[in-house]
Amino acid sequence: MAINERLKLTIGDITKMDVDAIVNSANPRLLKGGGVCGAIYQAAGPQLLAETQALGGCETGDAKITHGHQLKARFVIHTVGPVYRGGSAEESSLLESCYKRCLEVAAQHGVRSIAFPSISTGVYGYPIKDASLIALKSTLAELVRFPQINLVCFVLFSAGDFKWYSDHLDELIDNDDPWDRLQRVFDRLKPNYGDLLLQDNQNLEVARVSTILSGPRSPEALKELDSLVSTLRSANDRIIQEKCLQAVNFLEEKVSVLSKLLDEKRAKPGIRNQVLHPLVWGLKREIQNETIASKFAELSDDVEEEFENAMEIIEDLDAQTR
Ligand code: ADP
């Protein structure tokens, strides 16, 4: 099987994956943490913690295997990604080693299908643009060594993460067949079909592309396919831009409310924390909620910085009203 057919990308929850093994982005003590790790421990049940606690921890860049317990997956492979400290602390080779070691351990245990989350790009702060390229490059290199592994699926948690992975994958996979390339681009637009149909009314185009793809290949069909796919692609880019704009507006509103609260608090030191604190918490939860967080993941670096500034203001307020 060609390598690109063995590597898939999807958006979703890794704990639900029906594969031989799922990878946990773990902490060095293999404790139940937050993020994807917390979700895996939750779904696997208490026996998982009992099993990991007998392993004596795990070094950064290494991997250890346990059973999957209540998960669909037979195994969980725990790997510890590097905490990002600016890029000069060997983060890239440690991250590369995570993917390599997971696939080695998987192969040793007869695993034929495996799902990875995006290691280190959550709490550990590795920038998604670089981390996704490292993830794909190291996985592609290992797949050559382990032909028995016939499926590696990256399960991404936001449309923004998915886009980084799919853009890099396009560049990495050497595929000269334009028909296959267009099919791949079209498949990647799938998570956004709902938006495309609703906002840009592209249902005719979507239907026509599906018909062409399931029909016979001819130069005329290829030409039509090319033009339809690029129309859909631009419509999709427009929608993403629009979502970003909405997210920025949302953020600006919240920042102004928070700044006012902060001013008030400074002006009237007597203002009761019991009154302010629930407000701050409400806003914090709203900004951190999944939809907003995933919108921000699609934004440019500038806007991400704005997001971080806003979070700083909120943390500040949180600390002052506690
Ligand atoms: P790390 O410490 O490696 O940064 P995190 O769990 O904070 O680990 O984040 C790693 C990635 O996993 C992030 O992109 C996060 O959005 C994603 N993630 C969180 N929960 C899930 C889940 N249930 N399935 C797949 N990915 C998830």
GROMACS .gro file of C-alpha atoms and ligand atoms in nm:
model
  349
    1MET     CA    1   0.000   0.000   0.000
    2ALA     CA    2   0.135   0.346  -0.088
    3ILE     CA    3   0.253   0.547   0.210
    4ASN     CA    4   0.003   0.828   0.159
    5GLU     CA    5  -0.282   0.576   0.177
    6ARG     CA    6  -0.157   0.463   0.517
    7LEU     CA    7  -0.157   0.814   0.667
    8LYS     CA    8  -0.491   0.982   0.739
    9LEU     CA    9  -0.601   1.307   0.903
   10THR     CA   10  -0.929   1.360   1.079
   11ILE     CA   11  -1.095   1.604   1.320
   12GLY     CA   12  -1.239   1.444   1.631
   13ASP     CA   13  -1.200   1.293   1.975
   14ILE     CA   14  -0.915   1.042   1.995
   15THR     CA   15  -1.076   0.846   2.280
   16LYS     CA   16  -1.349   0.730   2.040
   17MET     CA   17  -1.112   0.587   1.779
   18ASP     CA   18  -1.158   0.227   1.677
   19VAL     CA   19  -0.792   0.141   1.616
   20ASP     CA   20  -0.544  -0.104   1.774
   21ALA     CA   21  -0.368   0.171   1.971
   22ILE     CA   22  -0.417   0.535   2.058
   23VAL     CA   23  -0.132   0.759   2.167
   24ASN     CA   24  -0.153   0.961   2.485
   25SER     CA   25   0.033   1.291   2.512
   26ALA     CA   26   0.140   1.214   2.868
   27ASN     CA   27   0.333   1.385   3.147
   28PRO     CA   28   0.663   1.239   3.282
   29ARG     CA   29   0.497   1.085   3.587
   30LEU     CA   30   0.222   0.930   3.376
   31LEU     CA   31  -0.044   1.089   3.595
   32LYS     CA   32  -0.393   1.177   3.488
   33GLY     CA   33  -0.349   1.534   3.361
   34GLY     CA   34  -0.573   1.766   3.162
   35GLY     CA   35  -0.621   1.796   2.785
   36VAL     CA   36  -0.608   1.484   2.576
   37CYS     CA   37  -0.440   1.293   2.861
   38GLY     CA   38  -0.727   1.365   3.101
   39ALA     CA   39  -0.980   1.263   2.834
   40ILE     CA   40  -0.801   0.931   2.775
   41TYR     CA   41  -0.781   0.844   3.147
   42GLN     CA   42  -1.145   0.934   3.186
   43ALA     CA   43  -1.257   0.715   2.896
   44ALA     CA   44  -1.027   0.422   2.980
   45GLY     CA   45  -1.146   0.395   3.341
   46PRO     CA   46  -0.953   0.374   3.671
   47GLN     CA   47  -0.754   0.061   3.576
   48LEU     CA   48  -0.544   0.272   3.341
   49LEU     CA   49  -0.397   0.479   3.624
   50ALA     CA   50  -0.328   0.162   3.823
   51GLU     CA   51  -0.133   0.027   3.527
   52THR     CA   52   0.063   0.344   3.443
   53GLN     CA   53   0.162   0.393   3.806
   54ALA     CA   54   0.353   0.065   3.798
   55LEU     CA   55   0.567   0.184   3.505
   56GLY     CA   56   0.794   0.424   3.692
   57GLY     CA   57   0.729   0.729   3.472
   58CYS     CA   58   0.850   0.804   3.122
   59GLU     CA   59   1.133   1.021   2.987
   60THR     CA   60   1.061   1.307   2.747
   61GLY     CA   61   1.081   1.169   2.393
   62ASP     CA   62   1.023   0.809   2.502
   63ALA     CA   63   0.709   0.591   2.493
   64LYS     CA   64   0.553   0.320   2.710
   65ILE     CA   65   0.258   0.094   2.640
   66THR     CA   66  -0.042  -0.015   2.849
   67HIS     CA   67  -0.374  -0.181   2.782
   68GLY     CA   68  -0.668   0.030   2.664
   69HIS     CA   69  -0.911  -0.101   2.932
   70GLN     CA   70  -1.253   0.052   2.860
   71LEU     CA   71  -1.142   0.215   2.534
   72LYS     CA   72  -1.214   0.065   2.193
   73ALA     CA   73  -0.838   0.066   2.134
   74ARG     CA   74  -0.657  -0.242   2.267
   75PHE     CA   75  -0.353  -0.038   2.372
   76VAL     CA   76  -0.258   0.311   2.486
   77ILE     CA   77   0.094   0.422   2.402
   78HIS     CA   78   0.202   0.697   2.639
   79THR     CA   79   0.463   0.939   2.514
   80VAL     CA   80   0.599   1.253   2.679
   81GLY     CA   81   0.635   1.548   2.444
   82PRO     CA   82   0.876   1.837   2.512
   83VAL     CA   83   0.758   2.156   2.678
   84TYR     CA   84   0.827   2.432   2.424
   85ARG     CA   85   1.087   2.678   2.556
   86GLY     CA   86   1.150   2.885   2.245
   87GLY     CA   87   1.303   2.617   2.027
   88SER     CA   88   1.662   2.597   2.148
   89ALA     CA   89   1.616   2.323   2.406
   90GLU     CA   90   1.622   2.032   2.160
   91GLU     CA   91   1.244   2.045   2.139
   92SER     CA   92   1.237   1.940   1.774
   93SER     CA   93   1.447   1.626   1.816
   94LEU     CA   94   1.255   1.531   2.130
   95LEU     CA   95   0.924   1.571   1.949
   96GLU     CA   96   1.053   1.368   1.656
   97SER     CA   97   1.161   1.099   1.898
   98CYS     CA   98   0.808   1.078   2.045
   99TYR     CA   99   0.660   0.975   1.709
  100LYS     CA  100   0.950   0.743   1.635
  101ARG     CA  101   0.935   0.565   1.972
  102CYS     CA  102   0.555   0.532   1.961
  103LEU     CA  103   0.572   0.360   1.623
  104GLU     CA  104   0.858   0.136   1.736
  105VAL     CA  105   0.665   0.029   2.047
  106ALA     CA  106   0.350  -0.016   1.835
  107ALA     CA  107   0.531  -0.240   1.588
  108GLN     CA  108   0.679  -0.449   1.871
  109HIS     CA  109   0.325  -0.520   1.993
  110GLY     CA  110   0.176  -0.612   1.658
  111VAL     CA  111  -0.024  -0.287   1.627
  112ARG     CA  112  -0.152  -0.239   1.273
  113SER     CA  113  -0.357   0.078   1.321
  114ILE     CA  114  -0.270   0.369   1.547
  115ALA     CA  115  -0.410   0.717   1.621
  116PHE     CA  116  -0.200   1.013   1.732
  117PRO     CA  117  -0.310   1.343   1.885
  118SER     CA  118  -0.105   1.652   1.808
  119ILE     CA  119   0.166   1.600   2.071
  120SER     CA  120   0.295   1.902   2.270
  121THR     CA  121   0.076   2.158   2.091
  122GLY     CA  122  -0.167   2.209   2.380
  123VAL     CA  123  -0.050   2.297   2.730
  124TYR     CA  124   0.312   2.221   2.635
  125GLY     CA  125   0.296   2.515   2.392
  126TYR     CA  126   0.474   2.385   2.081
  127PRO     CA  127   0.368   2.607   1.784
  128ILE     CA  128   0.133   2.403   1.566
  129LYS     CA  129   0.294   2.509   1.238
  130ASP     CA  130   0.631   2.353   1.329
  131ALA     CA  131   0.498   2.068   1.541
  132SER     CA  132   0.266   1.943   1.265
  133LEU     CA  133   0.550   1.932   1.012
  134ILE     CA  134   0.771   1.738   1.253
  135ALA     CA  135   0.485   1.499   1.332
  136LEU     CA  136   0.423   1.420   0.965
  137LYS     CA  137   0.787   1.401   0.860
  138SER     CA  138   0.887   1.164   1.138
  139THR     CA  139   0.579   0.947   1.089
  140LEU     CA  140   0.636   0.917   0.713
  141ALA     CA  141   0.997   0.818   0.776
  142GLU     CA  142   0.895   0.549   1.028
  143LEU     CA  143   0.622   0.408   0.803
  144VAL     CA  144   0.892   0.304   0.560
  145ARG     CA  145   1.052   0.100   0.838
  146PHE     CA  146   0.729  -0.064   0.951
  147PRO     CA  147   0.525  -0.187   0.654
  148GLN     CA  148   0.306  -0.392   0.889
  149ILE     CA  149   0.149  -0.070   1.027
  150ASN     CA  150  -0.116   0.001   0.767
  151LEU     CA  151  -0.292   0.298   0.925
  152VAL     CA  152  -0.165   0.601   1.114
  153CYS     CA  153  -0.440   0.850   1.182
  154PHE     CA  154  -0.380   1.198   1.322
  155VAL     CA  155  -0.685   1.299   1.522
  156LEU     CA  156  -0.691   1.677   1.537
  157PHE     CA  157  -0.899   1.875   1.776
  158SER     CA  158  -0.969   2.189   1.572
  159ALA     CA  159  -1.014   2.297   1.212
  160GLY     CA  160  -0.706   2.518   1.246
  161ASP     CA  161  -0.483   2.227   1.351
  162PHE     CA  162  -0.630   2.014   1.075
  163LYS     CA  163  -0.545   2.278   0.816
  164TRP     CA  164  -0.181   2.291   0.920
  165TYR     CA  165  -0.149   1.913   0.900
  166SER     CA  166  -0.322   1.891   0.564
  167ASP     CA  167  -0.125   2.176   0.407
  168HIS     CA  168   0.204   2.018   0.514
  169LEU     CA  169   0.093   1.675   0.402
  170ASP     CA  170   0.019   1.809   0.056
  171GLU     CA  171   0.373   1.942   0.033
  172LEU     CA  172   0.532   1.627   0.171
  173ILE     CA  173   0.357   1.366  -0.035
  174ASP     CA  174   0.500   1.344  -0.376
  175ASN     CA  175   0.199   1.277  -0.593
  176ASP     CA  176   0.201   1.378  -0.954
  177ASP     CA  177  -0.146   1.256  -1.035
  178PRO     CA  178  -0.364   1.572  -1.053
  179TRP     CA  179  -0.683   1.368  -1.018
  180ASP     CA  180  -0.568   1.225  -0.683
  181ARG     CA  181  -0.448   1.566  -0.569
  182LEU     CA  182  -0.791   1.723  -0.639
  183GLN     CA  183  -0.965   1.434  -0.467
  184ARG     CA  184  -0.749   1.496  -0.159
  185VAL     CA  185  -0.817   1.871  -0.159
  186PHE     CA  186  -1.190   1.803  -0.191
  187ASP     CA  187  -1.181   1.548   0.094
  188ARG     CA  188  -1.011   1.803   0.317
  189LEU     CA  189  -1.291   2.052   0.259
  190LYS     CA  190  -1.540   1.797   0.394
  191PRO     CA  191  -1.538   1.913   0.758
  192ASN     CA  192  -1.649   2.254   0.628
  193TYR     CA  193  -1.921   2.138   0.389
  194GLY     CA  194  -2.194   2.247   0.628
  195ASP     CA  195  -2.060   2.604   0.625
  196LEU     CA  196  -1.995   2.599   0.252
  197LEU     CA  197  -2.350   2.495   0.175
  198LEU     CA  198  -2.512   2.732   0.421
  199GLN     CA  199  -2.304   3.042   0.380
  200ASP     CA  200  -2.184   3.024   0.026
  201ASN     CA  201  -2.458   2.813  -0.125
  202GLN     CA  202  -2.215   2.585  -0.303
  203ASN     CA  203  -2.437   2.276  -0.302
  204LEU     CA  204  -2.440   2.241  -0.680
  205GLU     CA  205  -2.063   2.254  -0.696
  206VAL     CA  206  -2.023   2.003  -0.412
  207ALA     CA  207  -2.268   1.763  -0.577
  208ARG     CA  208  -2.107   1.803  -0.918
  209VAL     CA  209  -1.757   1.734  -0.780
  210SER     CA  210  -1.883   1.415  -0.613
  211THR     CA  211  -2.037   1.302  -0.942
  212ILE     CA  212  -1.722   1.370  -1.140
  213LEU     CA  213  -1.504   1.191  -0.885
  214SER     CA  214  -1.715   0.878  -0.903
  215GLY     CA  215  -1.727   0.883  -1.285
  216PRO     CA  216  -1.475   0.797  -1.555
  217ARG     CA  217  -1.150   0.995  -1.578
  218SER     CA  218  -1.110   1.209  -1.889
  219PRO     CA  219  -0.920   1.530  -1.968
  220GLU     CA  220  -1.250   1.724  -1.983
  221ALA     CA  221  -1.362   1.586  -1.648
  222LEU     CA  222  -1.026   1.677  -1.496
  223LYS     CA  223  -1.053   2.034  -1.623
  224GLU     CA  224  -1.401   2.078  -1.480
  225LEU     CA  225  -1.293   1.918  -1.153
  226ASP     CA  226  -0.997   2.154  -1.125
  227SER     CA  227  -1.210   2.462  -1.169
  228LEU     CA  228  -1.486   2.346  -0.930
  229VAL     CA  229  -1.241   2.249  -0.658
  230SER     CA  230  -1.067   2.586  -0.675
  231THR     CA  231  -1.405   2.764  -0.649
  232LEU     CA  232  -1.487   2.560  -0.340
  233ARG     CA  233  -1.145   2.621  -0.197
  234SER     CA  234  -1.179   3.000  -0.226
  235ALA     CA  235  -1.527   2.988  -0.077
  236ASN     CA  236  -1.384   2.792   0.213
  237ASP     CA  237  -1.100   3.041   0.263
  238ARG     CA  238  -1.356   3.324   0.269
  239ILE     CA  239  -1.555   3.147   0.538
  240ILE     CA  240  -1.248   3.090   0.751
  241GLN     CA  241  -1.153   3.457   0.717
  242GLU     CA  242  -1.502   3.559   0.821
  243LYS     CA  243  -1.486   3.335   1.127
  244CYS     CA  244  -1.154   3.490   1.223
  245LEU     CA  245  -1.302   3.835   1.197
  246GLN     CA  246  -1.594   3.737   1.419
  247ALA     CA  247  -1.350   3.593   1.670
  248VAL     CA  248  -1.148   3.917   1.675
  249ASN     CA  249  -1.461   4.125   1.730
  250PHE     CA  250  -1.569   3.895   2.007
  251LEU     CA  251  -1.230   3.926   2.168
  252GLU     CA  252  -1.226   4.306   2.145
  253GLU     CA  253  -1.562   4.325   2.318
  254LYS     CA  254  -1.449   4.098   2.598
  255VAL     CA  255  -1.124   4.283   2.648
  256SER     CA  256  -1.306   4.613   2.683
  257VAL     CA  257  -1.546   4.468   2.941
  258LEU     CA  258  -1.256   4.323   3.133
  259SER     CA  259  -1.053   4.642   3.124
  260LYS     CA  260  -1.351   4.832   3.261
  261LEU     CA  261  -1.383   4.585   3.543
  262LEU     CA  262  -1.016   4.617   3.617
  263ASP     CA  263  -1.038   5.001   3.624
  264GLU     CA  264  -1.338   4.988   3.852
  265LYS     CA  265  -1.158   4.757   4.085
  266ARG     CA  266  -0.861   4.996   4.099
  267ALA     CA  267  -1.082   5.301   4.150
  268LYS     CA  268  -1.290   5.140   4.422
  269PRO     CA  269  -1.067   4.902   4.611
  270GLY     CA  270  -1.360   4.824   4.839
  271ILE     CA  271  -1.557   4.659   4.560
  272ARG     CA  272  -1.634   4.310   4.675
  273ASN     CA  273  -1.446   4.021   4.523
  274GLN     CA  274  -1.745   3.796   4.570
  275VAL     CA  275  -1.923   4.016   4.318
  276LEU     CA  276  -1.640   4.043   4.066
  277HIS     CA  277  -1.498   3.696   4.076
  278PRO     CA  278  -1.793   3.504   3.930
  279LEU     CA  279  -1.805   3.759   3.648
  280VAL     CA  280  -1.440   3.706   3.568
  281TRP     CA  281  -1.484   3.332   3.576
  282GLY     CA  282  -1.780   3.348   3.344
  283LEU     CA  283  -1.583   3.548   3.087
  284LYS     CA  284  -1.282   3.323   3.121
  285ARG     CA  285  -1.488   3.013   3.060
  286GLU     CA  286  -1.659   3.173   2.762
  287ILE     CA  287  -1.330   3.266   2.599
  288GLN     CA  288  -1.180   2.927   2.669
  289ASN     CA  289  -1.477   2.735   2.539
  290GLU     CA  290  -1.409   2.500   2.256
  291THR     CA  291  -1.569   2.695   1.971
  292ILE     CA  292  -1.387   3.013   2.049
  293ALA     CA  293  -1.059   2.834   2.113
  294SER     CA  294  -1.083   2.650   1.782
  295LYS     CA  295  -1.162   2.973   1.597
  296PHE     CA  296  -0.852   3.127   1.744
  297ALA     CA  297  -0.647   2.830   1.637
  298GLU     CA  298  -0.725   2.934   1.278
  299LEU     CA  299  -0.592   3.284   1.320
  300SER     CA  300  -0.269   3.448   1.223
  301ASP     CA  301   0.014   3.503   1.469
  302ASP     CA  302  -0.089   3.868   1.527
  303VAL     CA  303  -0.436   3.777   1.637
  304GLU     CA  304  -0.307   3.496   1.847
  305GLU     CA  305  -0.096   3.753   2.027
  306GLU     CA  306  -0.408   3.962   2.091
  307PHE     CA  307  -0.573   3.654   2.231
  308GLU     CA  308  -0.280   3.596   2.464
  309ASN     CA  309  -0.286   3.960   2.580
  310ALA     CA  310  -0.655   3.927   2.655
  311MET     CA  311  -0.592   3.610   2.851
  312GLU     CA  312  -0.325   3.794   3.051
  313ILE     CA  313  -0.574   4.066   3.145
  314ILE     CA  314  -0.819   3.801   3.252
  315GLU     CA  315  -0.562   3.616   3.459
  316ASP     CA  316  -0.465   3.945   3.620
  317LEU     CA  317  -0.823   4.020   3.710
  318ASP     CA  318  -0.872   3.665   3.827
  319ALA     CA  319  -0.573   3.695   4.061
  320GLN     CA  320  -0.693   4.029   4.196
  321THR     CA  321  -1.046   3.916   4.272
  322ARG     CA  322  -0.969   3.577   4.423
  323ADP     P1  323   0.038   1.862   2.545
  323ADP     O1  324   0.075   1.862   2.689
  323ADP     O2  325   0.109   1.758   2.466
  323ADP     O3  326   0.047   1.998   2.485
  323ADP     P2  327  -0.257   1.868   2.545
  323ADP     O4  328  -0.348   1.760   2.587
  323ADP     O5  329  -0.263   1.996   2.620
  323ADP     O6  330  -0.111   1.804   2.548
  323ADP     O7  331  -0.278   1.899   2.392
  323ADP     C1  332  -0.237   1.819   2.285
  323ADP     C2  333  -0.337   1.833   2.172
  323ADP     O8  334  -0.446   1.744   2.194
  323ADP     C3  335  -0.401   1.971   2.160
  323ADP     O9  336  -0.403   2.007   2.023
  323ADP     C4  337  -0.541   1.951   2.213
  323ADP    O10  338  -0.632   2.042   2.154
  323ADP     C5  339  -0.568   1.810   2.168
  323ADP     N1  340  -0.677   1.737   2.236
  323ADP     C6  341  -0.737   1.762   2.356
  323ADP     N2  342  -0.832   1.669   2.380
  323ADP     C7  343  -0.834   1.585   2.274
  323ADP     C8  344  -0.911   1.469   2.237
  323ADP     N3  345  -1.006   1.420   2.317
  323ADP     N4  346  -0.883   1.410   2.116
  323ADP     C9  347  -0.787   1.457   2.034
  323ADP     N5  348  -0.712   1.564   2.063
  323ADP    C10  349  -0.734   1.628   2.180
   0.00000   0.00000   0.00000
